[in-house]
Coordinates of C-alpha atoms and ligand atoms in Angstrom, one line a residue:
M1 CA 18.1 -60.4 69.8
C2 CA 19.3 -63.5 71.5
G3 CA 22.2 -65.9 71.5
I4 CA 22.2 -69.3 69.8
V5 CA 24.6 -72.2 70.1
G6 CA 24.8 -75.7 68.8
Y7 CA 27.0 -78.8 68.7
V8 CA 27.2 -82.1 66.8
G9 CA 30.0 -84.6 67.5
R10 CA 31.4 -87.3 69.7
R11 CA 30.6 -85.6 73.1
Q12 CA 27.4 -85.2 75.0
A13 CA 25.9 -82.0 73.6
A14 CA 24.1 -80.6 76.7
P15 CA 27.1 -79.5 78.8
I16 CA 28.6 -77.8 75.7
L17 CA 25.4 -76.0 75.0
L18 CA 25.0 -74.8 78.6
E19 CA 28.6 -73.5 78.7
G20 CA 28.1 -71.7 75.4
L21 CA 24.8 -70.2 76.5
K22 CA 26.4 -68.7 79.7
K23 CA 28.9 -66.9 77.5
L24 CA 26.0 -65.6 75.3
E25 CA 23.9 -64.1 78.1
Y26 CA 25.1 -60.7 77.2
R27 CA 22.7 -61.0 74.2
G28 CA 19.7 -61.6 76.4
Y29 CA 18.8 -63.3 79.6
D30 CA 15.0 -63.4 80.0
S31 CA 14.5 -67.0 79.1
A32 CA 16.6 -69.9 77.8
G33 CA 16.4 -73.4 76.5
I34 CA 18.1 -76.4 74.9
A35 CA 17.0 -79.4 72.7
V36 CA 19.1 -82.5 72.0
I37 CA 18.3 -85.4 69.9
E38 CA 18.2 -88.6 72.0
K39 CA 17.1 -91.9 70.4
H40 CA 15.0 -90.3 67.7
S41 CA 13.2 -87.9 70.0
F42 CA 13.9 -84.4 71.4
E43 CA 14.9 -83.9 75.0
V44 CA 13.9 -80.3 75.6
M45 CA 14.3 -78.0 78.6
K46 CA 13.1 -74.4 78.6
R47 CA 12.9 -71.9 81.5
A48 CA 11.9 -68.3 82.0
G49 CA 14.9 -66.4 83.4
S50 CA 18.6 -67.0 83.0
V51 CA 20.6 -70.0 81.7
E52 CA 21.2 -71.0 85.3
G53 CA 17.6 -72.4 85.4
L54 CA 18.6 -75.0 82.9
S55 CA 21.3 -76.7 85.0
A56 CA 19.3 -80.0 85.3
A57 CA 19.5 -80.4 81.5
K58 CA 23.3 -81.1 81.8
N59 CA 22.4 -84.8 82.2
F60 CA 20.6 -85.0 78.9
L61 CA 22.0 -87.7 76.7
G62 CA 22.5 -87.0 73.0
R63 CA 25.3 -85.8 70.8
T64 CA 23.4 -83.3 68.6
G65 CA 21.8 -80.2 70.1
I66 CA 20.9 -76.5 69.9
G67 CA 20.4 -73.9 72.6
H68 CA 19.1 -70.3 73.0
T69 CA 19.2 -67.5 75.4
R70 CA 16.5 -64.9 74.7
W71 CA 15.7 -61.2 74.8
A72 CA 12.0 -61.1 74.0
T73 CA 10.9 -59.4 70.8
H74 CA 7.6 -61.2 70.0
G75 CA 5.9 -62.6 73.0
T76 CA 6.5 -62.2 76.7
P77 CA 9.5 -63.8 78.4
T78 CA 7.8 -67.0 79.4
E79 CA 8.7 -70.7 79.2
E80 CA 6.2 -71.2 76.3
N81 CA 7.9 -68.4 74.3
A82 CA 11.4 -69.7 75.0
H83 CA 13.4 -71.4 72.3
P84 CA 14.0 -74.1 70.9
H85 CA 10.6 -74.2 69.2
I86 CA 9.6 -77.8 68.3
Y87 CA 7.2 -78.6 65.6
G88 CA 6.7 -82.0 64.0
R89 CA 10.1 -83.3 63.2
I90 CA 11.9 -80.0 63.7
A91 CA 13.6 -78.1 66.6
L92 CA 14.6 -74.6 65.9
V93 CA 16.5 -71.7 67.5
H94 CA 16.5 -68.1 66.1
N95 CA 18.2 -64.8 66.7
G96 CA 16.5 -62.0 64.8
I97 CA 13.0 -60.8 63.9
I98 CA 10.7 -62.1 61.2
E99 CA 8.8 -59.2 59.9
N100 CA 6.3 -61.0 57.7
M101 CA 5.1 -63.3 60.5
K102 CA 1.5 -62.3 60.1
P103 CA 0.8 -63.6 56.6
L104 CA 3.0 -66.7 57.3
K105 CA 1.1 -67.5 60.4
E106 CA -2.2 -67.1 58.5
E107 CA -1.0 -69.6 56.0
C108 CA -0.2 -72.1 58.7
L109 CA -3.5 -71.5 60.4
K110 CA -5.4 -72.2 57.2
R111 CA -3.6 -75.6 57.0
G112 CA -5.1 -76.3 60.4
E113 CA -1.9 -76.0 62.4
S114 CA -2.0 -74.6 65.9
F115 CA 0.6 -72.6 67.9
T116 CA 1.8 -72.9 71.5
S117 CA 3.7 -69.6 71.7
E118 CA 3.4 -66.0 70.6
T119 CA 6.8 -66.0 68.8
D120 CA 7.7 -65.4 65.2
T121 CA 10.2 -68.3 65.5
E122 CA 7.5 -70.9 66.0
I123 CA 6.1 -69.9 62.6
V124 CA 9.5 -70.6 61.0
A125 CA 9.5 -74.1 62.6
H126 CA 6.1 -74.8 61.1
L127 CA 7.3 -73.7 57.6
L128 CA 10.4 -75.8 58.0
D129 CA 8.5 -78.9 58.9
G130 CA 6.1 -78.2 56.0
Y131 CA 9.0 -78.1 53.5
Y132 CA 10.9 -81.0 55.0
E133 CA 11.1 -84.0 52.7
G134 CA 14.1 -85.8 54.2
D135 CA 16.7 -83.0 53.4
L136 CA 17.0 -80.5 56.3
L137 CA 19.3 -78.1 54.4
A138 CA 16.9 -78.0 51.3
A139 CA 13.9 -77.4 53.6
L140 CA 15.8 -74.5 55.4
Q141 CA 16.7 -73.0 52.0
K142 CA 13.1 -73.0 51.0
T143 CA 12.0 -71.6 54.3
A144 CA 14.6 -68.8 54.4
A145 CA 13.4 -67.7 50.9
R146 CA 10.0 -67.0 52.4
L147 CA 11.3 -64.9 55.3
V148 CA 11.5 -61.1 55.5
G149 CA 13.6 -59.7 58.4
S150 CA 16.7 -60.8 60.2
F151 CA 17.7 -64.3 61.3
A152 CA 20.4 -66.6 62.4
L153 CA 18.7 -70.0 62.4
A154 CA 19.9 -73.4 63.6
A155 CA 17.6 -76.4 62.9
L156 CA 17.5 -80.0 63.8
S157 CA 15.4 -82.8 62.3
L158 CA 14.6 -86.0 64.1
E159 CA 15.1 -87.8 60.7
E160 CA 18.7 -86.6 60.4
P161 CA 20.0 -86.9 64.0
G162 CA 23.6 -86.2 63.3
K163 CA 23.1 -82.9 61.4
I164 CA 22.4 -79.2 62.1
A165 CA 21.3 -76.8 59.3
L166 CA 22.1 -73.1 59.5
A167 CA 20.9 -70.0 57.7
R168 CA 21.9 -66.4 58.2
R169 CA 20.6 -63.0 57.2
A170 CA 21.6 -59.8 59.1
S171 CA 22.3 -61.7 62.4
P172 CA 25.8 -63.0 63.2
L173 CA 26.6 -66.7 63.1
V174 CA 29.9 -68.6 63.3
V175 CA 30.8 -72.2 62.9
G176 CA 33.7 -74.0 64.7
R177 CA 35.4 -77.1 63.6
G178 CA 37.0 -78.9 66.6
E179 CA 38.7 -82.2 67.3
D180 CA 35.6 -83.7 68.7
G181 CA 32.8 -82.2 66.6
T182 CA 31.3 -79.2 64.9
Y183 CA 29.9 -76.1 66.8
L184 CA 27.9 -73.0 66.0
A185 CA 27.2 -69.9 67.9
S186 CA 26.2 -66.2 67.6
D187 CA 29.8 -65.2 68.5
I188 CA 33.3 -66.7 68.7
P189 CA 34.0 -66.7 72.4
A190 CA 30.9 -68.9 73.1
I191 CA 32.6 -71.8 71.4
A192 CA 36.3 -71.0 70.8
A193 CA 38.8 -73.6 72.1
E194 CA 42.4 -74.6 71.5
G195 CA 42.9 -75.7 67.9
M196 CA 39.4 -75.0 66.7
E197 CA 38.9 -73.5 63.2
I198 CA 36.3 -70.8 63.1
Y199 CA 34.3 -69.7 60.1
A200 CA 31.8 -66.8 59.7
L201 CA 28.7 -67.3 57.7
G202 CA 28.2 -64.4 55.3
E203 CA 24.9 -62.6 54.4
N204 CA 22.3 -65.0 53.0
E205 CA 24.6 -68.1 53.4
F206 CA 23.7 -71.5 54.7
A207 CA 25.6 -74.3 56.3
L208 CA 25.2 -78.0 57.0
L209 CA 27.1 -79.4 60.0
D210 CA 27.8 -83.0 60.9
G211 CA 30.1 -84.4 63.6
K212 CA 33.1 -84.2 61.3
S213 CA 32.6 -81.3 58.9
A214 CA 30.9 -78.1 58.0
H215 CA 29.7 -77.4 54.4
F216 CA 28.8 -73.9 53.4
Y217 CA 26.4 -72.7 50.7
A218 CA 25.6 -69.5 48.9
E219 CA 22.1 -68.2 48.5
D220 CA 21.8 -69.9 45.1
G221 CA 22.7 -73.3 46.7
R222 CA 26.3 -73.5 45.3
E223 CA 28.7 -75.0 47.8
I224 CA 31.4 -72.5 48.8
E225 CA 34.8 -72.7 50.3
K226 CA 35.6 -70.6 53.4
K227 CA 38.8 -69.5 55.0
P228 CA 39.0 -69.9 58.8
L229 CA 39.0 -66.6 60.7
E230 CA 42.0 -65.4 62.6
Y231 CA 41.4 -65.3 66.3
S232 CA 43.1 -65.9 69.6
L233 CA 41.6 -67.3 72.7
E234 CA 40.5 -64.9 75.4
E235 CA 42.6 -65.2 78.4
D236 CA 40.5 -63.3 80.9
V237 CA 37.7 -65.3 82.6
P238 CA 35.3 -62.7 84.0
E239 CA 35.3 -62.7 87.8
K240 CA 34.0 -60.1 90.2
K241 CA 37.2 -60.1 92.1
G242 CA 35.7 -59.3 95.5
F243 CA 33.3 -56.7 94.2
R244 CA 29.6 -57.3 94.7
H245 CA 28.7 -56.5 91.0
F246 CA 30.6 -56.5 87.7
M247 CA 29.6 -52.9 87.2
R248 CA 31.5 -51.7 90.2
K249 CA 34.5 -53.9 89.4
E250 CA 34.5 -52.6 85.8
M251 CA 34.4 -49.0 87.1
S252 CA 37.5 -49.8 89.2
E253 CA 39.2 -50.8 86.0
I254 CA 38.7 -47.4 84.3
P255 CA 42.2 -46.2 84.9
L256 CA 43.7 -49.4 83.4
S257 CA 41.3 -49.4 80.5
I258 CA 42.3 -45.8 79.7
A259 CA 46.0 -46.5 80.0
N260 CA 45.8 -49.6 77.8
T261 CA 43.7 -47.8 75.2
Q262 CA 46.2 -45.0 75.0
Q263 CA 48.8 -47.4 73.6
I264 CA 46.4 -48.5 70.8
I265 CA 46.8 -45.8 68.2
Q266 CA 50.5 -45.5 68.4
S267 CA 51.0 -49.3 68.0
Y268 CA 48.3 -49.6 65.3
P269 CA 49.8 -51.6 62.4
K270 CA 47.9 -49.6 59.7
I271 CA 48.7 -46.2 61.3
F272 CA 50.4 -44.8 58.1
E273 CA 47.4 -45.8 55.9
L274 CA 45.0 -44.4 58.5
R275 CA 47.0 -41.1 58.7
E276 CA 46.8 -40.8 54.9
V277 CA 43.0 -41.2 55.1
L278 CA 42.6 -38.8 58.0
C279 CA 44.8 -36.3 56.1
H280 CA 42.2 -36.2 53.3
A281 CA 39.1 -36.4 55.5
E282 CA 36.7 -33.5 54.8
Y283 CA 33.7 -34.8 56.7
I284 CA 33.2 -37.2 59.5
H285 CA 30.1 -39.1 60.4
I286 CA 29.9 -41.0 63.7
V287 CA 27.3 -43.6 64.0
A288 CA 26.5 -45.5 67.2
C289 CA 23.8 -46.3 69.8
G290 CA 23.3 -45.7 73.5
T291 CA 26.4 -45.0 75.4
A292 CA 28.5 -45.3 72.3
Y293 CA 26.4 -42.5 70.7
H294 CA 27.3 -40.3 73.6
S295 CA 31.0 -41.1 73.0
G296 CA 30.3 -39.8 69.5
L297 CA 28.8 -36.6 70.8
C298 CA 31.9 -36.0 73.0
A299 CA 34.2 -36.8 70.0
K300 CA 32.4 -34.3 67.8
I301 CA 33.3 -31.5 70.3
A302 CA 36.9 -32.7 70.4
I303 CA 37.4 -33.2 66.7
E304 CA 35.7 -29.9 65.7
A305 CA 37.7 -28.0 68.3
R306 CA 41.0 -29.6 67.5
A307 CA 40.9 -30.4 63.8
R308 CA 38.1 -28.1 62.5
I309 CA 36.5 -30.9 60.5
P310 CA 32.7 -30.9 60.5
V311 CA 31.4 -33.9 62.3
E312 CA 27.9 -35.3 62.2
V313 CA 26.9 -37.7 65.0
A314 CA 23.9 -39.9 64.3
V315 CA 22.0 -42.5 66.2
A316 CA 22.6 -45.6 64.0
S317 CA 18.9 -46.7 63.9
E318 CA 18.1 -43.3 62.3
Y319 CA 21.1 -43.0 60.0
R320 CA 20.4 -46.4 58.4
Y321 CA 17.0 -45.4 57.2
R322 CA 17.9 -41.9 56.2
D323 CA 19.6 -41.0 52.9
P324 CA 22.7 -39.4 54.5
V325 CA 24.8 -37.2 52.4
I326 CA 28.1 -39.1 52.1
Q327 CA 30.5 -37.1 50.0
R328 CA 34.0 -37.9 48.7
N329 CA 36.5 -38.0 51.6
T330 CA 33.9 -38.8 54.2
V331 CA 35.2 -41.0 57.0
V332 CA 32.4 -42.8 58.9
I333 CA 33.3 -43.9 62.4
A334 CA 31.2 -46.7 63.8
V335 CA 31.5 -46.9 67.6
S336 CA 30.3 -50.0 69.3
Q337 CA 31.6 -51.8 72.4
S338 CA 30.3 -55.1 71.3
G339 CA 30.8 -54.7 67.6
E340 CA 27.5 -56.6 67.2
T341 CA 24.8 -53.9 67.6
A342 CA 22.4 -54.5 64.7
D343 CA 21.7 -50.9 63.9
T344 CA 25.3 -49.8 64.1
L345 CA 26.3 -52.7 61.8
A346 CA 23.6 -51.7 59.3
A347 CA 24.6 -48.0 59.4
A348 CA 28.3 -49.1 58.9
E349 CA 27.3 -51.2 55.9
L350 CA 25.4 -48.3 54.4
A351 CA 28.4 -46.1 54.8
K352 CA 30.6 -48.6 53.1
R353 CA 28.2 -49.2 50.2
S354 CA 28.1 -45.4 49.7
G355 CA 31.9 -45.2 49.3
A356 CA 32.9 -43.8 52.7
T357 CA 36.0 -45.1 54.5
L358 CA 34.7 -47.1 57.5
L359 CA 36.7 -46.8 60.7
A360 CA 35.4 -49.1 63.5
V361 CA 36.0 -48.3 67.2
T362 CA 35.1 -51.5 69.1
N363 CA 36.1 -53.4 72.2
V364 CA 35.7 -56.9 70.6
R365 CA 38.4 -58.1 68.4
Y366 CA 36.5 -60.6 66.2
S367 CA 33.2 -58.9 66.2
S368 CA 31.1 -58.4 63.1
L369 CA 31.9 -54.7 63.0
A370 CA 35.7 -55.4 63.2
R371 CA 35.4 -57.7 60.2
L372 CA 33.4 -55.2 58.2
A373 CA 35.6 -52.1 58.6
D374 CA 38.5 -50.7 56.5
F375 CA 40.3 -49.7 59.7
V376 CA 39.7 -51.0 63.2
L377 CA 40.9 -49.3 66.4
F378 CA 40.3 -51.5 69.5
T379 CA 39.5 -50.0 72.9
A380 CA 41.5 -52.1 75.3
A381 CA 38.9 -52.0 78.0
G382 CA 38.9 -55.8 78.5
R383 CA 35.7 -57.8 78.7
E384 CA 32.7 -55.8 80.0
I385 CA 30.0 -58.0 81.5
A386 CA 27.6 -55.5 83.2
V387 CA 24.9 -54.3 80.8
A388 CA 25.6 -50.7 81.9
A389 CA 28.7 -49.6 79.9
T390 CA 31.3 -47.9 82.1
K391 CA 35.0 -48.6 81.4
S392 CA 34.3 -49.1 77.7
F393 CA 32.8 -45.6 77.5
N394 CA 35.9 -44.1 79.1
A395 CA 38.1 -46.1 76.7
Q396 CA 36.0 -45.0 73.7
L397 CA 36.5 -41.4 74.7
V398 CA 40.3 -41.8 75.1
L399 CA 40.6 -43.4 71.7
L400 CA 38.4 -40.9 70.0
Y401 CA 40.3 -38.0 71.7
A402 CA 43.5 -39.6 70.4
L403 CA 42.0 -39.7 67.0
A404 CA 41.0 -36.0 67.3
E405 CA 44.7 -35.3 68.0
E406 CA 45.8 -37.4 65.0
L407 CA 43.3 -35.5 62.8
A408 CA 44.5 -32.2 64.2
S409 CA 48.1 -33.1 63.4
A410 CA 47.1 -34.4 59.9
K411 CA 45.5 -31.1 59.2
G412 CA 48.6 -29.3 60.4
R413 CA 47.0 -27.9 63.5
G414 CA 49.9 -28.8 65.8
A415 CA 50.3 -31.5 68.4
C416 CA 48.6 -30.9 71.7
G417 CA 46.7 -33.1 74.0
A418 CA 49.7 -33.7 76.3
E419 CA 47.2 -33.5 79.2
L420 CA 45.7 -36.8 78.0
L421 CA 48.8 -38.7 79.1
S422 CA 48.1 -38.1 82.7
L423 CA 44.5 -39.4 82.4
P424 CA 45.0 -42.8 84.0
L425 CA 46.2 -41.2 87.2
L426 CA 43.5 -38.5 87.1
A427 CA 40.9 -41.2 86.5
K428 CA 42.1 -42.8 89.7
D429 CA 41.5 -39.6 91.6
A430 CA 38.1 -39.1 90.0
L431 CA 37.2 -42.7 91.1
A432 CA 38.3 -42.0 94.7
A433 CA 36.3 -38.7 94.7
S434 CA 33.2 -40.5 93.3
E435 CA 32.7 -42.4 96.5
E436 CA 31.2 -39.2 97.9
V437 CA 28.1 -39.6 95.7
R438 CA 27.1 -42.5 97.8
A439 CA 25.8 -40.0 100.4
W440 CA 23.6 -38.5 97.7
T441 CA 21.6 -41.7 97.3
P442 CA 18.7 -41.1 99.7
H443 CA 17.8 -37.9 97.8
F444 CA 17.3 -39.9 94.6
L445 CA 15.5 -43.1 95.8
G446 CA 11.9 -42.0 95.4
A447 CA 12.4 -39.2 92.8
K448 CA 9.7 -38.8 90.2
S449 CA 12.3 -37.5 87.8
V450 CA 16.0 -36.6 87.8
F451 CA 17.7 -34.0 85.7
F452 CA 21.4 -33.9 84.6
L453 CA 22.4 -30.4 83.2
G454 CA 25.4 -29.1 81.4
R455 CA 26.7 -27.2 78.4
G456 CA 29.0 -28.3 75.6
A457 CA 31.0 -31.3 76.7
D458 CA 29.3 -31.2 80.1
H459 CA 26.0 -31.7 78.2
C460 CA 27.4 -34.9 76.6
A461 CA 28.4 -36.1 80.1
A462 CA 24.9 -35.2 81.4
L463 CA 23.3 -37.4 78.7
E464 CA 25.4 -40.3 79.6
G465 CA 24.8 -39.8 83.4
S466 CA 21.1 -39.8 82.7
L467 CA 21.1 -42.9 80.5
K468 CA 23.1 -44.8 83.2
L469 CA 20.6 -43.8 85.9
K470 CA 17.6 -44.8 83.8
E471 CA 19.1 -48.0 82.7
I472 CA 19.9 -49.5 86.1
S473 CA 17.8 -47.5 88.7
Y474 CA 14.6 -47.4 86.5
L475 CA 14.1 -43.7 87.6
P476 CA 12.8 -41.3 84.9
S477 CA 15.6 -39.0 84.0
E478 CA 16.7 -36.5 81.4
G479 CA 20.1 -35.2 80.4
Y480 CA 19.5 -31.6 79.2
P481 CA 21.5 -28.7 77.7
A482 CA 21.5 -26.3 80.7
G483 CA 20.4 -23.3 78.5
E484 CA 17.4 -25.1 77.0
L485 CA 15.7 -26.0 80.3
K486 CA 13.7 -22.8 80.4
H487 CA 12.0 -23.5 77.0
G488 CA 9.6 -26.0 78.5
T489 CA 11.2 -28.7 80.6
L490 CA 11.6 -26.4 83.6
A491 CA 7.9 -27.0 84.2
L492 CA 8.8 -30.5 85.5
I493 CA 10.9 -29.1 88.4
E494 CA 9.2 -29.2 91.7
K495 CA 10.1 -29.3 95.3
G496 CA 12.8 -31.9 95.9
T497 CA 13.5 -32.8 92.3
P498 CA 17.2 -33.9 92.1
V499 CA 19.2 -31.9 89.6
V500 CA 22.8 -32.8 88.9
A501 CA 24.8 -30.1 87.3
I502 CA 28.1 -30.8 85.5
L503 CA 30.5 -27.9 85.5
T504 CA 34.0 -28.3 84.0
S505 CA 34.3 -25.2 81.7
S506 CA 35.2 -21.9 83.3
R507 CA 34.1 -20.3 80.1
L508 CA 30.6 -21.7 80.5
A509 CA 30.3 -22.1 84.3
E510 CA 28.3 -19.0 85.0
K511 CA 25.9 -19.8 82.1
T512 CA 25.3 -23.2 83.5
M513 CA 24.8 -21.7 87.0
N514 CA 21.9 -19.6 85.6
A515 CA 20.0 -22.9 85.0
V516 CA 21.1 -24.1 88.5
H517 CA 19.5 -20.9 90.0
E518 CA 16.4 -21.4 88.0
T519 CA 15.9 -25.0 89.3
Y520 CA 16.9 -24.1 92.8
A521 CA 14.4 -21.3 92.9
R522 CA 11.7 -23.8 92.1
G523 CA 12.7 -26.2 94.9
A524 CA 15.2 -28.5 93.2
K525 CA 17.9 -30.2 95.2
V526 CA 21.1 -29.4 93.3
F527 CA 24.1 -31.6 93.2
L528 CA 27.3 -30.7 91.5
V529 CA 30.1 -32.5 89.7
T530 CA 32.8 -30.0 88.9
S531 CA 36.5 -29.5 88.3
L532 CA 36.1 -25.8 89.4
P533 CA 36.5 -25.7 93.3
E534 CA 35.1 -22.2 93.6
Y535 CA 31.6 -23.4 92.6
R536 CA 31.4 -25.9 95.4
K537 CA 30.6 -23.3 98.0
R538 CA 27.7 -21.7 96.1
G539 CA 24.6 -21.6 98.3
E540 CA 22.4 -23.5 95.8
I541 CA 24.5 -26.5 95.9
L542 CA 23.5 -29.2 98.4
S543 CA 26.6 -31.4 97.8
S544 CA 29.4 -31.6 95.3
V545 CA 32.2 -33.8 94.0
L546 CA 35.5 -32.3 92.9
I547 CA 37.1 -34.1 89.9
P548 CA 40.5 -33.3 88.4
D549 CA 40.7 -30.5 85.7
I550 CA 41.7 -31.5 82.2
G551 CA 40.0 -28.7 80.4
E552 CA 36.5 -28.6 79.0
T553 CA 37.0 -30.4 75.7
Y554 CA 38.2 -33.7 77.2
S555 CA 36.4 -33.4 80.5
P556 CA 33.6 -36.1 80.0
V557 CA 36.2 -38.9 80.4
L558 CA 36.5 -37.8 84.1
S559 CA 33.2 -36.1 84.8
V560 CA 31.2 -39.2 83.9
I561 CA 32.9 -41.3 86.6
P562 CA 30.9 -39.8 89.5
L563 CA 27.7 -40.1 87.4
Q564 CA 28.3 -43.8 86.8
A565 CA 28.9 -44.2 90.5
L566 CA 25.7 -42.4 91.3
A567 CA 23.7 -44.6 89.0
Y568 CA 25.3 -47.7 90.6
Y569 CA 24.6 -46.6 94.2
V570 CA 21.0 -45.6 93.5
A571 CA 20.3 -48.8 91.6
V572 CA 21.7 -51.0 94.4
A573 CA 19.8 -49.0 97.1
R574 CA 16.6 -49.6 95.1
G575 CA 17.3 -53.3 95.2
N576 CA 18.1 -53.6 91.5
D577 CA 20.8 -55.8 89.9
P578 CA 22.9 -53.3 88.0
D579 CA 24.6 -56.0 86.0
K580 CA 21.4 -57.4 84.6
P581 CA 18.8 -54.6 84.4
R582 CA 15.3 -55.6 83.5
N583 CA 14.2 -55.6 79.8
L584 CA 17.8 -55.0 78.5
A585 CA 20.7 -57.0 77.1
K586 CA 24.4 -56.2 76.8
S587 CA 24.3 -56.4 73.1
V588 CA 21.3 -55.4 71.0
T589 CA 21.5 -57.7 68.0
V590 CA 18.1 -56.9 66.5
E591 CA 16.8 -53.6 65.2
Ligands
M6R601 O1 27.8 -52.6 72.0 P1 27.4 -51.2 71.7 O2 28.4 -50.2 72.2 O3 27.1 -51.0 70.2 O4 26.1 -51.0 72.5 C1 25.3 -49.8 72.3 C2 24.3 -49.6 73.4 O5 23.4 -50.7 73.3 C3 24.9 -49.6 74.7 O6 25.9 -48.6 74.8 C4 23.8 -49.3 75.8 O7 23.3 -48.1 75.6 C5 24.5 -49.5 77.2 N1 23.9 -50.6 77.8 C6 24.3 -48.3 78.1 O8 25.0 -48.5 79.3

């Protein structure tokens, strides 16, 4: 997982590469590097840490170059393991994982070659140099044929200074043709500019770029024509707007993100075709990862309750390697903020191959997932920079809930869901109330473990609250079905263990309170997020936040807000950067 960028043309390459890398940091930020060709040698700078560490490289001269921002897969995040990897006449950057690195490395070692890094990519650079006989593209084609795994590769050769060769398998790669030169990147926003034509490399395709043109090739070496993609430039430049962190700023945008997303289904240009498909849907599978998976769990409750269609929700990395039963009239919904998550893309591809209708729910208009799907519903959350997903989760829920209502009406189950219209205002209230959780922070700082409990939709919110806390505060935590605790996990509760109960269903409230009693009796400090004011006064509750009531089915869209805030305040109090948590990246583009 990583971001790659490249340029060949009339301008100095280095500033373009650095600019592009900054926009790709959502794909990894544990080390970065660039290489440009200057007078038949490589100028290289690599640093552990973020792209900022490369600022001195902006003065590199040279009009052909490649760059990389890394999320470590093979090898620790050090300068040695940072890309580009240079070997012989070759410089190489790579996004993906080479799975047969062991035999390939042995082959190189037998030839007496030595390695300076622990990465799989360095091995590819060795192979490429070995195959190189004055034709970079031909060498890359031979190299790619030896590789098992996923890759987007961009290679330079000192012997062909005005060229960049590219190869792609299972990792995204786009090429841009501008006035002044030719660009490449892992995604469109990293290079997009006024008047630029952008092309996407397909699976197992290659490209050769020079300063004036880009040529594309199929796996068998045939040159192929490509149509430019439709895209529009992003207007919003991400700024913190007075907030200390992007995460907090993005939380403040939840009401707007909900309001904008509510417009999406009604103004969807293919709504009639989509309704037709929904009308015949007999099974729904939702595939996603992380927070998006939790949206899927919330959507299952809403769709089954409202439309009575069976919904399976699967973690995409499991679904892709199972043999899922995809029957006629199965609609597969792939949910992904970025639209670039490798496992979600693979699960979506599997669904398509198996004959399902693929509906994408994504926040990124020109993402790989959006290009793959039969139908695409965009969450209008706006750019999300913080690694911890917040406003995009609320937007996914609103969109999936609107879809549940569409399904219900397609199945003749009557229109309902009017309460959803007031959500932007209610989200504002929930945000204001969430400030109260700041006072909870001291109870969490040194906790050995934290539990989030709920039933039904509250359990889905609990899972998301727990993920958020783990991700940015680094505290061990579990989201648990309240009724299941006593079957083993209760053993972990000890004096002072923080427990956060979520209570939005009057139907299930007393049942959840049973679990609250059980933890309280064993010394837990119990905090409550609820829409039911009568529970705030219960003796077991140390402190509570009251959120607006929208009924249990749709409640996670509001109940998650105090949980996001809790994770934020605990992370900041522990001295962590909630925007860039350790070991993680915004978009997980390897499996
Ligand atoms: O871009 P995606 O929605 O596909 O990303 C999926 C997960 O990687 C993501 O939701 C992750 O769990 C978040 N960082 C959690 O806050």
